[in-house]
Amino acid sequence: MREPAFWQQQSSLLSRLLMPLGAVYGEITAARMMQQGTAVGIPVICVGNYHTGGAGKTPTTLALVKLLRDLGETPVVLSRGHGGKLRGPVKVEPSRHNAADVGDEPLMMARDVPVVVARDRVAGAALARSTGASAIVMDDGFQNPAIAKDLSLIVIDGNRGLGNGRIFPAGPLRAPLDRQIARTDALVVIGDGVAATGVSALVHGRGGKVFTARLKPDADSMQALQGKRVLAFAGIGDPGRFVRTLRNASVDVAVEKTFGDHHPYTTTEIDALVAEAQSEGLVLVTTEKDLVKLRDMPAAADIIGFAVALDVEDKDGLRTLVRETLNRAKAGTRR
């Protein structure tokens, strides 16, 4: 689905009319978040959002995977598999699964790290442990109470912030902000914008850590696009962030096309994009998450996937936080 435009508008009449429904939804979600989760026997780090849609969870998840490996751990990513039909628990195998089976994000991440998809998070954690995991990185699931979390790390986009700050469906928030901040251990603000300044202050005021980060383009992706004009398309939670990342990397974006989050592309759509790019002398570029959904389409063979990695400013601080979390979890204590 596409995010409604009024989620970014403070003065929207529709948003105000939906606020009573949002209040009910928010209280239900907040009550669920208070439930005690099941301890799964190994450390669990959750990467989540306060709101629906994307803010950079996937690159943050992969950055934590790398950090955990540097600390000598064997991480496995646990995902609900949004957009996939398999309920799991199942270990993602890129050679036999596609995005329709397990979701686009798990399929993309499975190229670099073991990924388990499961609607039942406790069963998914058990499968992850059986594959040799010494730590679990939950991709999303901050509001899900099934598993006890040793560290909850929230990602927010510095340019977009939290939109109108209202609760779904009146706005993008999944629960009242104060209740969510109370359960936040650390916040990662991605980008140079100031829209997350207020939230950062609230998290810091509650004793949480705040990290700033940027999405750093992959060198090979930059080389492939050097000197070229591009048609950029994306079906992610915030397609605008993808275009901003390209332009910040000095990529000449001539045309941009946006689709809903987790959009299932059809052959007709890709053929039309290819034809438009060829007629205008442009190179097609999309996100890695989108590209994994196109691997069986011959027309997509020349589409470039623009890879990015999370570059955290205070790397030592994040490393210390994760190491301390691991030590506490293994000692059987939590915050």
mmCIF file of C-alpha atoms in Angstrom:
data_model
loop_
_atom_site.group_PDB
_atom_site.id
_atom_site.type_symbol
_atom_site.label_atom_id
_atom_site.label_comp_id
_atom_site.label_asym_id
_atom_site.label_seq_id
_atom_site.Cartn_x
_atom_site.Cartn_y
_atom_site.Cartn_z
ATOM 1 C CA MET A 1 0.000 0.000 0.000
ATOM 2 C CA ARG A 2 1.016 3.629 -0.411
ATOM 3 C CA GLU A 3 1.229 5.820 2.649
ATOM 4 C CA PRO A 4 -1.713 8.271 2.696
ATOM 5 C CA ALA A 5 -0.605 11.844 2.019
ATOM 6 C CA PHE A 6 -2.557 13.139 5.025
ATOM 7 C CA TRP A 7 -0.208 11.248 7.375
ATOM 8 C CA GLN A 8 2.258 14.053 6.711
ATOM 9 C CA GLN A 9 -0.285 16.860 7.214
ATOM 10 C CA GLN A 10 -1.019 18.354 10.628
ATOM 11 C CA SER A 11 -4.201 20.092 9.476
ATOM 12 C CA SER A 12 -5.926 17.181 7.720
ATOM 13 C CA LEU A 13 -9.654 16.911 8.475
ATOM 14 C CA LEU A 14 -9.640 13.191 7.611
ATOM 15 C CA SER A 15 -6.827 12.600 10.072
ATOM 16 C CA ARG A 16 -8.741 14.374 12.852
ATOM 17 C CA LEU A 17 -11.874 12.338 12.105
ATOM 18 C CA LEU A 18 -9.856 9.121 12.400
ATOM 19 C CA MET A 19 -8.233 10.050 15.714
ATOM 20 C CA PRO A 20 -10.820 8.257 17.924
ATOM 21 C CA LEU A 21 -10.188 5.034 16.017
ATOM 22 C CA GLY A 22 -6.471 5.640 16.343
ATOM 23 C CA ALA A 23 -6.819 6.074 20.092
ATOM 24 C CA VAL A 24 -8.472 2.641 20.391
ATOM 25 C CA TYR A 25 -5.916 0.995 18.107
ATOM 26 C CA GLY A 26 -3.054 2.601 20.001
ATOM 27 C CA GLU A 27 -4.293 1.484 23.408
ATOM 28 C CA ILE A 28 -4.708 -2.086 22.217
ATOM 29 C CA THR A 29 -1.187 -2.135 20.771
ATOM 30 C CA ALA A 30 0.304 -0.484 23.850
ATOM 31 C CA ALA A 31 -1.383 -3.034 26.124
ATOM 32 C CA ARG A 32 0.048 -5.875 24.026
ATOM 33 C CA MET A 33 3.514 -4.356 24.241
ATOM 34 C CA MET A 34 3.347 -4.576 28.051
ATOM 35 C CA GLN A 35 2.936 -8.356 27.983
ATOM 36 C CA GLN A 36 5.918 -10.404 29.103
ATOM 37 C CA GLY A 37 7.567 -12.194 26.194
ATOM 38 C CA THR A 38 9.066 -15.657 26.094
ATOM 39 C CA ALA A 39 12.798 -15.927 26.768
ATOM 40 C CA VAL A 40 14.298 -17.936 23.917
ATOM 41 C CA GLY A 41 17.658 -18.798 25.478
ATOM 42 C CA ILE A 42 19.915 -16.582 23.372
ATOM 43 C CA PRO A 43 20.249 -12.772 23.086
ATOM 44 C CA VAL A 44 17.566 -11.018 21.025
ATOM 45 C CA ILE A 45 18.133 -7.620 19.439
ATOM 46 C CA CYS A 46 15.038 -6.067 17.883
ATOM 47 C CA VAL A 47 15.240 -3.505 15.063
ATOM 48 C CA GLY A 48 11.929 -1.694 14.817
ATOM 49 C CA ASN A 49 10.012 1.483 14.002
ATOM 50 C CA TYR A 50 7.554 3.600 15.937
ATOM 51 C CA HIS A 51 5.511 3.902 12.750
ATOM 52 C CA THR A 52 4.356 1.921 9.753
ATOM 53 C CA GLY A 53 6.401 1.953 6.577
ATOM 54 C CA GLY A 54 10.127 2.075 6.036
ATOM 55 C CA ALA A 55 12.865 4.084 7.703
ATOM 56 C CA GLY A 56 15.977 1.974 7.136
ATOM 57 C CA LYS A 57 15.400 -1.184 9.196
ATOM 58 C CA THR A 58 17.013 -3.515 6.662
ATOM 59 C CA PRO A 59 20.411 -1.780 6.410
ATOM 60 C CA THR A 60 20.348 -1.371 10.200
ATOM 61 C CA THR A 61 19.669 -5.080 10.619
ATOM 62 C CA LEU A 62 22.547 -5.969 8.311
ATOM 63 C CA ALA A 63 24.867 -3.548 10.127
ATOM 64 C CA LEU A 64 24.031 -5.288 13.419
ATOM 65 C CA VAL A 65 24.686 -8.666 11.831
ATOM 66 C CA LYS A 66 28.171 -7.502 10.841
ATOM 67 C CA LEU A 67 28.795 -6.061 14.299
ATOM 68 C CA LEU A 68 27.701 -9.291 15.992
ATOM 69 C CA ARG A 69 29.975 -11.319 13.740
ATOM 70 C CA ASP A 70 32.858 -9.006 14.632
ATOM 71 C CA LEU A 71 32.111 -9.792 18.274
ATOM 72 C CA GLY A 72 32.392 -13.517 17.584
ATOM 73 C CA GLU A 73 28.652 -14.274 17.476
ATOM 74 C CA THR A 74 26.672 -16.317 14.971
ATOM 75 C CA PRO A 75 23.587 -14.187 14.267
ATOM 76 C CA VAL A 76 20.399 -15.269 12.523
ATOM 77 C CA VAL A 77 17.787 -12.776 11.355
ATOM 78 C CA LEU A 78 14.192 -13.485 12.388
ATOM 79 C CA SER A 79 11.477 -11.933 10.228
ATOM 80 C CA ARG A 80 7.733 -12.166 9.931
ATOM 81 C CA GLY A 81 8.181 -12.359 6.165
ATOM 82 C CA HIS A 82 5.811 -9.535 5.243
ATOM 83 C CA GLY A 83 4.451 -10.042 1.741
ATOM 84 C CA GLY A 84 5.305 -13.748 1.659
ATOM 85 C CA LYS A 85 2.804 -16.595 1.706
ATOM 86 C CA LEU A 86 4.777 -19.040 3.887
ATOM 87 C CA ARG A 87 3.819 -18.915 7.555
ATOM 88 C CA GLY A 88 6.937 -20.788 8.618
ATOM 89 C CA PRO A 89 8.954 -21.315 10.564
ATOM 90 C CA VAL A 90 11.234 -21.807 7.580
ATOM 91 C CA LYS A 91 14.845 -20.974 6.841
ATOM 92 C CA VAL A 92 15.034 -18.852 3.709
ATOM 93 C CA GLU A 93 16.861 -20.529 0.835
ATOM 94 C CA PRO A 94 17.458 -18.074 -2.038
ATOM 95 C CA SER A 95 17.957 -20.962 -4.446
ATOM 96 C CA ARG A 96 14.426 -22.295 -3.937
ATOM 97 C CA HIS A 97 12.385 -19.459 -2.407
ATOM 98 C CA ASN A 98 11.184 -16.287 -4.066
ATOM 99 C CA ALA A 99 9.743 -13.039 -2.714
ATOM 100 C CA ALA A 100 6.199 -14.372 -3.029
ATOM 101 C CA ASP A 101 7.181 -17.199 -0.659
ATOM 102 C CA VAL A 102 9.089 -15.361 2.068
ATOM 103 C CA GLY A 103 8.904 -11.621 1.348
ATOM 104 C CA ASP A 104 11.356 -9.349 -0.408
ATOM 105 C CA GLU A 105 13.430 -8.208 2.586
ATOM 106 C CA PRO A 106 14.133 -11.726 3.961
ATOM 107 C CA LEU A 107 15.042 -12.941 0.471
ATOM 108 C CA MET A 108 17.470 -10.057 -0.012
ATOM 109 C CA MET A 109 19.105 -10.479 3.404
ATOM 110 C CA ALA A 110 19.421 -14.248 2.996
ATOM 111 C CA ARG A 111 22.232 -13.667 0.502
ATOM 112 C CA ASP A 112 24.423 -12.453 3.380
ATOM 113 C CA VAL A 113 23.048 -13.978 6.582
ATOM 114 C CA PRO A 114 20.824 -16.912 7.645
ATOM 115 C CA VAL A 115 17.208 -15.738 7.805
ATOM 116 C CA VAL A 116 14.241 -17.469 9.408
ATOM 117 C CA VAL A 117 10.703 -16.443 8.471
ATOM 118 C CA ALA A 118 7.918 -17.186 10.938
ATOM 119 C CA ARG A 119 4.549 -15.739 11.838
ATOM 120 C CA ASP A 120 5.005 -17.447 15.221
ATOM 121 C CA ARG A 121 8.102 -15.625 16.511
ATOM 122 C CA VAL A 122 8.778 -18.122 19.322
ATOM 123 C CA ALA A 123 8.762 -21.042 16.866
ATOM 124 C CA GLY A 124 10.978 -19.011 14.545
ATOM 125 C CA ALA A 125 13.470 -18.368 17.340
ATOM 126 C CA ALA A 126 13.566 -22.094 18.110
ATOM 127 C CA LEU A 127 14.389 -22.846 14.470
ATOM 128 C CA ALA A 128 17.088 -20.153 14.495
ATOM 129 C CA ARG A 129 18.679 -21.756 17.561
ATOM 130 C CA SER A 130 18.557 -25.181 15.923
ATOM 131 C CA THR A 131 20.566 -23.816 12.989
ATOM 132 C CA GLY A 132 23.345 -22.695 15.323
ATOM 133 C CA ALA A 133 22.387 -19.102 16.114
ATOM 134 C CA SER A 134 24.091 -17.584 19.134
ATOM 135 C CA ALA A 135 22.061 -14.352 18.784
ATOM 136 C CA ILE A 136 18.877 -13.280 17.006
ATOM 137 C CA VAL A 137 18.330 -10.000 15.190
ATOM 138 C CA MET A 138 14.587 -9.394 14.827
ATOM 139 C CA ASP A 139 13.726 -7.467 11.688
ATOM 140 C CA ASP A 140 10.679 -5.541 12.932
ATOM 141 C CA GLY A 141 8.516 -6.816 15.784
ATOM 142 C CA PHE A 142 9.068 -4.026 18.320
ATOM 143 C CA GLN A 143 5.326 -3.934 19.050
ATOM 144 C CA ASN A 144 5.049 -7.748 19.043
ATOM 145 C CA PRO A 145 5.222 -9.110 22.623
ATOM 146 C CA ALA A 146 5.873 -12.775 21.794
ATOM 147 C CA ILE A 147 9.629 -12.766 22.427
ATOM 148 C CA ALA A 148 11.494 -11.120 25.294
ATOM 149 C CA LYS A 149 13.931 -8.590 23.829
ATOM 150 C CA ASP A 150 17.354 -7.829 25.276
ATOM 151 C CA LEU A 151 17.787 -4.679 23.190
ATOM 152 C CA SER A 152 15.164 -2.668 21.307
ATOM 153 C CA LEU A 153 16.725 -0.384 18.728
ATOM 154 C CA ILE A 154 14.379 1.946 16.850
ATOM 155 C CA VAL A 155 15.119 3.414 13.415
ATOM 156 C CA ILE A 156 13.767 6.782 12.292
ATOM 157 C CA ASP A 157 14.371 8.853 9.169
ATOM 158 C CA GLY A 158 15.791 12.281 9.984
ATOM 159 C CA ASN A 159 13.989 13.903 7.058
ATOM 160 C CA ARG A 160 10.513 12.444 7.566
ATOM 161 C CA GLY A 161 10.355 11.940 11.305
ATOM 162 C CA LEU A 162 6.954 10.673 12.468
ATOM 163 C CA GLY A 163 4.711 12.533 10.032
ATOM 164 C CA ASN A 164 1.717 14.093 11.766
ATOM 165 C CA GLY A 165 2.541 12.202 14.973
ATOM 166 C CA ARG A 166 -0.893 10.546 15.166
ATOM 167 C CA ILE A 167 -1.775 6.902 15.627
ATOM 168 C CA PHE A 168 -2.882 4.612 12.811
ATOM 169 C CA PRO A 169 -5.143 5.062 10.898
ATOM 170 C CA ALA A 170 -5.085 8.812 11.657
ATOM 171 C CA GLY A 171 -1.312 8.814 11.172
ATOM 172 C CA PRO A 172 1.666 6.487 10.890
ATOM 173 C CA LEU A 173 2.304 5.714 14.586
ATOM 174 C CA ARG A 174 1.673 2.137 15.706
ATOM 175 C CA ALA A 175 1.047 3.059 19.344
ATOM 176 C CA PRO A 176 1.224 6.163 21.592
ATOM 177 C CA LEU A 177 4.709 7.596 21.273
ATOM 178 C CA ASP A 178 5.377 7.875 25.024
ATOM 179 C CA ARG A 179 4.578 4.185 25.539
ATOM 180 C CA GLN A 180 6.925 3.222 22.725
ATOM 181 C CA ILE A 181 9.744 5.464 23.911
ATOM 182 C CA ALA A 182 9.460 3.909 27.373
ATOM 183 C CA ARG A 183 10.461 0.563 25.862
ATOM 184 C CA THR A 184 13.220 1.958 23.633
ATOM 185 C CA ASP A 185 16.854 1.241 24.473
ATOM 186 C CA ALA A 186 18.393 3.097 21.534
ATOM 187 C CA LEU A 187 17.391 5.247 18.587
ATOM 188 C CA VAL A 188 19.140 5.367 15.212
ATOM 189 C CA VAL A 189 18.441 8.551 13.256
ATOM 190 C CA ILE A 190 19.252 8.106 9.568
ATOM 191 C CA GLY A 191 20.058 11.164 7.483
ATOM 192 C CA ASP A 192 20.897 14.796 8.132
ATOM 193 C CA GLY A 193 17.358 16.156 8.533
ATOM 194 C CA VAL A 194 16.027 17.630 11.762
ATOM 195 C CA ALA A 195 12.555 16.037 11.769
ATOM 196 C CA ALA A 196 13.612 13.544 14.462
ATOM 197 C CA THR A 197 15.170 16.105 16.820
ATOM 198 C CA GLY A 198 12.213 16.116 19.225
ATOM 199 C CA VAL A 199 12.016 12.329 19.368
ATOM 200 C CA SER A 200 15.766 12.093 19.934
ATOM 201 C CA ALA A 201 15.470 14.444 22.907
ATOM 202 C CA LEU A 202 12.666 12.366 24.411
ATOM 203 C CA VAL A 203 14.610 9.104 24.050
ATOM 204 C CA HIS A 204 17.738 10.679 25.492
ATOM 205 C CA GLY A 205 15.702 12.126 28.350
ATOM 206 C CA ARG A 206 14.485 8.633 29.249
ATOM 207 C CA GLY A 207 18.073 7.349 29.362
ATOM 208 C CA GLY A 208 18.147 5.791 25.893
ATOM 209 C CA LYS A 209 21.091 6.008 23.517
ATOM 210 C CA VAL A 210 20.804 8.069 20.327
ATOM 211 C CA PHE A 211 22.949 7.312 17.286
ATOM 212 C CA THR A 212 23.162 9.225 14.038
ATOM 213 C CA ALA A 213 23.819 7.409 10.777
ATOM 214 C CA ARG A 214 23.776 7.749 7.006
ATOM 215 C CA LEU A 215 23.148 5.365 4.143
ATOM 216 C CA LYS A 216 26.480 4.919 2.385
ATOM 217 C CA PRO A 217 26.298 3.859 -1.292
ATOM 218 C CA ASP A 218 28.161 0.744 -2.355
ATOM 219 C CA ALA A 219 31.253 1.490 -4.461
ATOM 220 C CA ASP A 220 30.267 -0.972 -7.201
ATOM 221 C CA SER A 221 26.807 0.581 -7.470
ATOM 222 C CA MET A 222 28.352 4.031 -7.793
ATOM 223 C CA GLN A 223 30.747 2.833 -10.476
ATOM 224 C CA ALA A 224 27.897 1.286 -12.480
ATOM 225 C CA LEU A 225 25.994 4.596 -12.496
ATOM 226 C CA GLN A 226 28.891 6.973 -13.003
ATOM 227 C CA GLY A 227 28.154 9.520 -15.728
ATOM 228 C CA LYS A 228 24.716 8.057 -16.488
ATOM 229 C CA ARG A 229 21.234 9.560 -16.348
ATOM 230 C CA VAL A 230 18.810 7.222 -14.626
ATOM 231 C CA LEU A 231 15.174 6.293 -14.243
ATOM 232 C CA ALA A 232 14.831 5.380 -10.586
ATOM 233 C CA PHE A 233 11.907 3.289 -9.338
ATOM 234 C CA ALA A 234 11.085 1.741 -5.991
ATOM 235 C CA GLY A 235 8.299 -0.028 -4.131
ATOM 236 C CA ILE A 236 9.388 0.561 -0.538
ATOM 237 C CA GLY A 237 7.939 2.315 2.488
ATOM 238 C CA ASP A 238 9.631 5.608 1.612
ATOM 239 C CA PRO A 239 10.585 5.741 -2.086
ATOM 240 C CA GLY A 240 11.572 9.368 -1.634
ATOM 241 C CA ARG A 241 14.422 8.324 0.660
ATOM 242 C CA PHE A 242 15.788 6.116 -2.123
ATOM 243 C CA VAL A 243 15.750 9.013 -4.592
ATOM 244 C CA ARG A 244 17.349 11.339 -2.028
ATOM 245 C CA THR A 245 20.104 8.795 -1.434
ATOM 246 C CA LEU A 246 20.786 8.610 -5.163
ATOM 247 C CA ARG A 247 20.912 12.387 -5.560
ATOM 248 C CA ASN A 248 23.052 12.814 -2.452
ATOM 249 C CA ALA A 249 25.477 10.419 -4.139
ATOM 250 C CA SER A 250 25.505 12.730 -7.219
ATOM 251 C CA VAL A 251 23.502 10.301 -9.363
ATOM 252 C CA ASP A 252 21.610 12.129 -12.138
ATOM 253 C CA VAL A 253 17.979 11.074 -11.542
ATOM 254 C CA ALA A 254 16.045 12.190 -14.614
ATOM 255 C CA VAL A 255 12.814 10.290 -13.907
ATOM 256 C CA GLU A 256 11.424 8.734 -10.734
ATOM 257 C CA LYS A 257 8.593 6.213 -10.405
ATOM 258 C CA THR A 258 7.089 5.115 -7.102
ATOM 259 C CA PHE A 259 5.066 2.055 -6.152
ATOM 260 C CA GLY A 260 3.470 0.865 -2.929
ATOM 261 C CA ASP A 261 5.532 -0.834 -0.231
ATOM 262 C CA HIS A 262 6.339 -4.488 -1.080
ATOM 263 C CA HIS A 263 4.794 -3.965 -4.533
ATOM 264 C CA PRO A 264 4.548 -7.220 -6.538
ATOM 265 C CA TYR A 265 5.770 -6.112 -9.958
ATOM 266 C CA THR A 266 4.177 -7.541 -13.062
ATOM 267 C CA THR A 267 5.940 -8.304 -16.327
ATOM 268 C CA THR A 268 3.845 -5.600 -17.985
ATOM 269 C CA GLU A 269 5.050 -2.985 -15.489
ATOM 270 C CA ILE A 270 8.709 -3.891 -15.917
ATOM 271 C CA ASP A 271 8.392 -4.006 -19.711
ATOM 272 C CA ALA A 272 6.901 -0.501 -19.602
ATOM 273 C CA LEU A 273 9.742 0.796 -17.411
ATOM 274 C CA VAL A 274 12.343 -0.754 -19.696
ATOM 275 C CA ALA A 275 10.680 0.754 -22.774
ATOM 276 C CA GLU A 276 10.502 4.221 -21.195
ATOM 277 C CA ALA A 277 14.138 4.089 -20.116
ATOM 278 C CA GLN A 278 15.263 2.999 -23.587
ATOM 279 C CA SER A 279 13.248 5.697 -25.320
ATOM 280 C CA GLU A 280 14.818 8.404 -23.110
ATOM 281 C CA GLY A 281 18.332 6.964 -23.090
ATOM 282 C CA LEU A 282 18.198 6.284 -19.343
ATOM 283 C CA VAL A 283 19.562 3.520 -17.128
ATOM 284 C CA LEU A 284 17.084 1.768 -14.854
ATOM 285 C CA VAL A 285 18.021 1.632 -11.178
ATOM 286 C CA THR A 286 16.107 0.334 -8.163
ATOM 287 C CA THR A 287 16.673 -0.832 -4.601
ATOM 288 C CA GLU A 288 18.192 -4.203 -3.820
ATOM 289 C CA LYS A 289 14.928 -5.126 -2.111
ATOM 290 C CA ASP A 290 12.998 -4.438 -5.316
ATOM 291 C CA LEU A 291 15.566 -6.151 -7.503
ATOM 292 C CA VAL A 292 15.194 -9.544 -5.802
ATOM 293 C CA LYS A 293 11.557 -9.589 -6.928
ATOM 294 C CA LEU A 294 12.590 -9.206 -10.572
ATOM 295 C CA ARG A 295 15.168 -11.968 -10.894
ATOM 296 C CA ASP A 296 12.907 -14.238 -12.981
ATOM 297 C CA MET A 297 11.985 -11.489 -15.473
ATOM 298 C CA PRO A 298 14.263 -11.489 -18.554
ATOM 299 C CA ALA A 299 13.452 -7.813 -19.237
ATOM 300 C CA ALA A 300 14.987 -6.882 -15.889
ATOM 301 C CA ALA A 301 18.431 -8.228 -16.695
ATOM 302 C CA ASP A 302 19.973 -4.777 -17.174
ATOM 303 C CA ILE A 303 18.350 -3.096 -14.169
ATOM 304 C CA ILE A 304 20.947 -1.973 -11.639
ATOM 305 C CA GLY A 305 20.390 -2.596 -7.959
ATOM 306 C CA PHE A 306 21.645 0.324 -5.860
ATOM 307 C CA ALA A 307 23.210 -1.134 -2.721
ATOM 308 C CA VAL A 308 23.680 0.882 0.473
ATOM 309 C CA ALA A 309 25.112 0.183 3.905
ATOM 310 C CA LEU A 310 24.462 1.884 7.223
ATOM 311 C CA ASP A 311 27.320 4.105 8.357
ATOM 312 C CA VAL A 312 26.923 4.878 12.077
ATOM 313 C CA GLU A 313 28.756 7.941 13.352
ATOM 314 C CA ASP A 314 29.496 6.578 16.840
ATOM 315 C CA LYS A 315 30.584 3.068 15.893
ATOM 316 C CA ASP A 316 32.385 2.476 19.168
ATOM 317 C CA GLY A 317 29.328 3.515 21.151
ATOM 318 C CA LEU A 318 27.065 1.100 19.270
ATOM 319 C CA ARG A 319 29.620 -1.677 19.616
ATOM 320 C CA THR A 320 29.793 -1.101 23.375
ATOM 321 C CA LEU A 321 25.995 -1.112 23.691
ATOM 322 C CA VAL A 322 25.689 -4.398 21.798
ATOM 323 C CA ARG A 323 28.552 -6.034 23.703
ATOM 324 C CA GLU A 324 27.035 -5.018 27.058
ATOM 325 C CA THR A 325 23.655 -6.344 25.907
ATOM 326 C CA LEU A 326 25.201 -9.697 25.011
ATOM 327 C CA ASN A 327 26.966 -9.914 28.367
ATOM 328 C CA ARG A 328 23.780 -9.147 30.315
ATOM 329 C CA ALA A 329 21.707 -11.599 28.282
ATOM 330 C CA LYS A 330 24.214 -14.397 28.762
ATOM 331 C CA ALA A 331 24.331 -13.640 32.479
ATOM 332 C CA GLY A 332 20.534 -13.967 32.615
ATOM 333 C CA THR A 333 19.813 -10.331 33.417
ATOM 334 C CA ARG A 334 17.903 -7.618 31.525
ATOM 335 C CA ARG A 335 17.461 -3.883 31.810
#
